[in-house]
JSON list of C-alpha atoms in Angstrom, two decimals:
[
{"chain": "A", "resi": 1, "resn": "UNK", "atom": "CA", "xyz": [0.00, -0.07, -0.02]},
{"chain": "A", "resi": 2, "resn": "UNK", "atom": "CA", "xyz": [1.54, 3.25, -1.14]},
{"chain": "A", "resi": 3, "resn": "UNK", "atom": "CA", "xyz": [-0.27, 5.72, 0.82]},
{"chain": "A", "resi": 4, "resn": "UNK", "atom": "CA", "xyz": [0.60, 5.99, 4.79]},
{"chain": "A", "resi": 5, "resn": "UNK", "atom": "CA", "xyz": [-2.01, 6.49, 7.31]},
{"chain": "A", "resi": 6, "resn": "UNK", "atom": "CA", "xyz": [-1.21, 9.45, 9.89]},
{"chain": "A", "resi": 7, "resn": "UNK", "atom": "CA", "xyz": [-0.46, 6.25, 12.70]},
{"chain": "A", "resi": 8, "resn": "UNK", "atom": "CA", "xyz": [1.84, 4.73, 10.18]},
{"chain": "A", "resi": 9, "resn": "UNK", "atom": "CA", "xyz": [3.54, 7.98, 9.54]},
{"chain": "A", "resi": 10, "resn": "UNK", "atom": "CA", "xyz": [3.86, 8.52, 13.28]},
{"chain": "A", "resi": 11, "resn": "UNK", "atom": "CA", "xyz": [5.67, 5.34, 13.83]},
{"chain": "A", "resi": 12, "resn": "UNK", "atom": "CA", "xyz": [8.40, 6.08, 11.17]},
{"chain": "A", "resi": 13, "resn": "UNK", "atom": "CA", "xyz": [11.56, 7.66, 12.58]},
{"chain": "A", "resi": 14, "resn": "UNK", "atom": "CA", "xyz": [12.94, 10.89, 11.06]},
{"chain": "A", "resi": 15, "resn": "UNK", "atom": "CA", "xyz": [15.69, 8.70, 9.12]},
{"chain": "A", "resi": 16, "resn": "UNK", "atom": "CA", "xyz": [12.58, 7.15, 7.47]},
{"chain": "A", "resi": 17, "resn": "UNK", "atom": "CA", "xyz": [12.11, 10.34, 5.36]},
{"chain": "A", "resi": 18, "resn": "UNK", "atom": "CA", "xyz": [13.84, 11.82, 2.64]},
{"chain": "A", "resi": 19, "resn": "UNK", "atom": "CA", "xyz": [13.35, 14.98, 4.13]},
{"chain": "A", "resi": 20, "resn": "UNK", "atom": "CA", "xyz": [13.60, 14.34, 7.70]},
{"chain": "A", "resi": 21, "resn": "UNK", "atom": "CA", "xyz": [13.10, 17.51, 9.41]},
{"chain": "A", "resi": 22, "resn": "UNK", "atom": "CA", "xyz": [9.97, 18.07, 7.39]},
{"chain": "A", "resi": 23, "resn": "UNK", "atom": "CA", "xyz": [9.03, 14.35, 7.44]},
{"chain": "A", "resi": 24, "resn": "UNK", "atom": "CA", "xyz": [8.32, 14.33, 3.65]},
{"chain": "A", "resi": 25, "resn": "UNK", "atom": "CA", "xyz": [8.76, 11.63, 1.55]},
{"chain": "A", "resi": 26, "resn": "UNK", "atom": "CA", "xyz": [9.02, 8.41, 2.93]},
{"chain": "A", "resi": 27, "resn": "UNK", "atom": "CA", "xyz": [11.71, 6.04, 2.01]},
{"chain": "A", "resi": 28, "resn": "UNK", "atom": "CA", "xyz": [11.41, 3.44, 4.56]},
{"chain": "A", "resi": 29, "resn": "UNK", "atom": "CA", "xyz": [10.75, 0.70, 1.96]},
{"chain": "A", "resi": 30, "resn": "UNK", "atom": "CA", "xyz": [11.32, -0.15, -1.79]},
{"chain": "A", "resi": 31, "resn": "UNK", "atom": "CA", "xyz": [7.80, 0.91, -3.05]},
{"chain": "A", "resi": 32, "resn": "UNK", "atom": "CA", "xyz": [7.97, 4.30, -1.08]},
{"chain": "A", "resi": 33, "resn": "UNK", "atom": "CA", "xyz": [11.51, 4.80, -1.94]},
{"chain": "A", "resi": 34, "resn": "UNK", "atom": "CA", "xyz": [10.67, 4.63, -5.63]},
{"chain": "A", "resi": 35, "resn": "UNK", "atom": "CA", "xyz": [7.48, 6.89, -5.18]},
{"chain": "A", "resi": 36, "resn": "UNK", "atom": "CA", "xyz": [9.79, 9.58, -3.53]},
{"chain": "A", "resi": 37, "resn": "UNK", "atom": "CA", "xyz": [12.19, 9.69, -6.39]},
{"chain": "A", "resi": 38, "resn": "UNK", "atom": "CA", "xyz": [9.24, 10.05, -8.64]},
{"chain": "A", "resi": 39, "resn": "UNK", "atom": "CA", "xyz": [7.63, 12.72, -6.49]},
{"chain": "A", "resi": 40, "resn": "UNK", "atom": "CA", "xyz": [10.71, 14.66, -5.29]},
{"chain": "A", "resi": 41, "resn": "UNK", "atom": "CA", "xyz": [10.61, 17.41, -8.01]},
{"chain": "A", "resi": 42, "resn": "UNK", "atom": "CA", "xyz": [6.80, 17.87, -7.54]},
{"chain": "A", "resi": 43, "resn": "UNK", "atom": "CA", "xyz": [7.03, 18.13, -3.75]},
{"chain": "A", "resi": 44, "resn": "UNK", "atom": "CA", "xyz": [6.30, 21.92, -2.48]},
{"chain": "A", "resi": 45, "resn": "UNK", "atom": "CA", "xyz": [8.23, 23.57, 0.16]},
{"chain": "A", "resi": 46, "resn": "UNK", "atom": "CA", "xyz": [11.58, 22.34, -0.53]},
{"chain": "A", "resi": 47, "resn": "UNK", "atom": "CA", "xyz": [14.72, 24.54, -1.16]},
{"chain": "A", "resi": 48, "resn": "UNK", "atom": "CA", "xyz": [17.21, 23.42, -3.46]},
{"chain": "A", "resi": 49, "resn": "UNK", "atom": "CA", "xyz": [19.57, 22.27, -0.82]},
{"chain": "A", "resi": 50, "resn": "UNK", "atom": "CA", "xyz": [16.85, 20.14, 0.69]},
{"chain": "A", "resi": 51, "resn": "UNK", "atom": "CA", "xyz": [16.12, 18.76, -2.82]},
{"chain": "A", "resi": 52, "resn": "UNK", "atom": "CA", "xyz": [19.57, 17.57, -3.20]},
{"chain": "A", "resi": 53, "resn": "UNK", "atom": "CA", "xyz": [19.74, 16.16, 0.04]},
{"chain": "A", "resi": 54, "resn": "UNK", "atom": "CA", "xyz": [16.87, 14.20, -0.42]},
{"chain": "A", "resi": 55, "resn": "UNK", "atom": "CA", "xyz": [17.74, 12.80, -3.76]},
{"chain": "A", "resi": 56, "resn": "UNK", "atom": "CA", "xyz": [20.94, 11.71, -2.06]},
{"chain": "A", "resi": 57, "resn": "UNK", "atom": "CA", "xyz": [18.76, 9.88, 0.66]},
{"chain": "A", "resi": 58, "resn": "UNK", "atom": "CA", "xyz": [16.45, 8.41, -1.53]},
{"chain": "A", "resi": 59, "resn": "UNK", "atom": "CA", "xyz": [19.66, 7.22, -3.95]},
{"chain": "A", "resi": 60, "resn": "UNK", "atom": "CA", "xyz": [20.90, 5.67, -0.65]},
{"chain": "A", "resi": 61, "resn": "UNK", "atom": "CA", "xyz": [17.40, 3.83, 0.27]},
{"chain": "A", "resi": 62, "resn": "UNK", "atom": "CA", "xyz": [16.78, 2.64, -3.17]},
{"chain": "A", "resi": 63, "resn": "UNK", "atom": "CA", "xyz": [20.60, 0.95, -2.93]},
{"chain": "A", "resi": 64, "resn": "UNK", "atom": "CA", "xyz": [19.51, -0.33, 0.38]},
{"chain": "A", "resi": 65, "resn": "UNK", "atom": "CA", "xyz": [16.19, -1.78, -0.87]},
{"chain": "A", "resi": 66, "resn": "UNK", "atom": "CA", "xyz": [18.05, -3.93, -3.77]},
{"chain": "A", "resi": 67, "resn": "UNK", "atom": "CA", "xyz": [17.52, -1.17, -6.51]},
{"chain": "A", "resi": 68, "resn": "UNK", "atom": "CA", "xyz": [20.65, -0.60, -8.76]},
{"chain": "A", "resi": 69, "resn": "UNK", "atom": "CA", "xyz": [21.11, 2.96, -9.37]},
{"chain": "A", "resi": 70, "resn": "UNK", "atom": "CA", "xyz": [23.49, 3.85, -12.20]},
{"chain": "A", "resi": 71, "resn": "UNK", "atom": "CA", "xyz": [24.22, 7.49, -12.52]},
{"chain": "A", "resi": 72, "resn": "UNK", "atom": "CA", "xyz": [25.73, 9.33, -15.54]},
{"chain": "A", "resi": 73, "resn": "UNK", "atom": "CA", "xyz": [26.71, 12.71, -16.36]},
{"chain": "A", "resi": 74, "resn": "UNK", "atom": "CA", "xyz": [24.53, 15.44, -18.10]},
{"chain": "A", "resi": 75, "resn": "UNK", "atom": "CA", "xyz": [25.70, 14.32, -21.61]},
{"chain": "A", "resi": 76, "resn": "UNK", "atom": "CA", "xyz": [24.18, 11.18, -21.31]},
{"chain": "A", "resi": 77, "resn": "UNK", "atom": "CA", "xyz": [26.94, 8.36, -21.84]},
{"chain": "A", "resi": 78, "resn": "UNK", "atom": "CA", "xyz": [24.96, 5.55, -20.18]},
{"chain": "A", "resi": 79, "resn": "UNK", "atom": "CA", "xyz": [22.03, 3.39, -21.49]},
{"chain": "A", "resi": 80, "resn": "UNK", "atom": "CA", "xyz": [18.68, 2.71, -20.27]},
{"chain": "A", "resi": 81, "resn": "UNK", "atom": "CA", "xyz": [15.26, 4.53, -19.44]},
{"chain": "A", "resi": 82, "resn": "UNK", "atom": "CA", "xyz": [15.33, 7.42, -17.39]},
{"chain": "A", "resi": 83, "resn": "UNK", "atom": "CA", "xyz": [12.78, 7.14, -14.50]},
{"chain": "A", "resi": 84, "resn": "UNK", "atom": "CA", "xyz": [12.22, 9.65, -12.04]},
{"chain": "A", "resi": 85, "resn": "UNK", "atom": "CA", "xyz": [12.84, 13.50, -11.96]},
{"chain": "A", "resi": 86, "resn": "UNK", "atom": "CA", "xyz": [15.43, 15.08, -13.97]},
{"chain": "A", "resi": 87, "resn": "UNK", "atom": "CA", "xyz": [17.99, 16.43, -11.32]},
{"chain": "A", "resi": 88, "resn": "UNK", "atom": "CA", "xyz": [18.50, 20.17, -11.12]},
{"chain": "A", "resi": 89, "resn": "UNK", "atom": "CA", "xyz": [20.80, 22.66, -9.96]},
{"chain": "A", "resi": 90, "resn": "UNK", "atom": "CA", "xyz": [24.50, 21.68, -8.96]},
{"chain": "A", "resi": 91, "resn": "UNK", "atom": "CA", "xyz": [23.55, 17.92, -9.47]},
{"chain": "A", "resi": 92, "resn": "UNK", "atom": "CA", "xyz": [23.44, 17.91, -13.35]},
{"chain": "A", "resi": 93, "resn": "UNK", "atom": "CA", "xyz": [23.19, 14.39, -13.64]},
{"chain": "A", "resi": 94, "resn": "UNK", "atom": "CA", "xyz": [20.53, 11.79, -15.03]},
{"chain": "A", "resi": 95, "resn": "UNK", "atom": "CA", "xyz": [19.75, 8.61, -12.97]},
{"chain": "A", "resi": 96, "resn": "UNK", "atom": "CA", "xyz": [18.75, 5.39, -14.43]},
{"chain": "A", "resi": 97, "resn": "UNK", "atom": "CA", "xyz": [16.94, 2.81, -12.18]},
{"chain": "A", "resi": 98, "resn": "UNK", "atom": "CA", "xyz": [17.24, -0.79, -12.96]},
{"chain": "A", "resi": 99, "resn": "UNK", "atom": "CA", "xyz": [15.99, -3.75, -10.95]},
{"chain": "A", "resi": 100, "resn": "UNK", "atom": "CA", "xyz": [18.91, -5.25, -9.19]},
{"chain": "A", "resi": 101, "resn": "UNK", "atom": "CA", "xyz": [19.16, -9.00, -9.53]},
{"chain": "A", "resi": 102, "resn": "UNK", "atom": "CA", "xyz": [17.41, -10.85, -6.90]},
{"chain": "A", "resi": 103, "resn": "UNK", "atom": "CA", "xyz": [19.57, -12.65, -4.41]},
{"chain": "A", "resi": 104, "resn": "UNK", "atom": "CA", "xyz": [17.75, -16.12, -3.49]}
]
């Protein structure tokens, strides 16, 4: 389930959010980390620095949840289909999210 109830949000720690101080964009599981990535640039009330910090936290969360992220420069030297928001500001890069191999 993608939408968290108020009680579920309350049970999460600050570190379970991409923007901990404002408790925005939950990243505690893979589904929410992916949603956070998709919603980052549309989330209101964030400064550029907060967006960059949130982007880094989301990338780390995706890795923790088994999603492989390959980052390339703005010139576009990698392959694959870009997903999620285009990076802005100082982080002029594109990120491509690919499923990691399942470990059985």
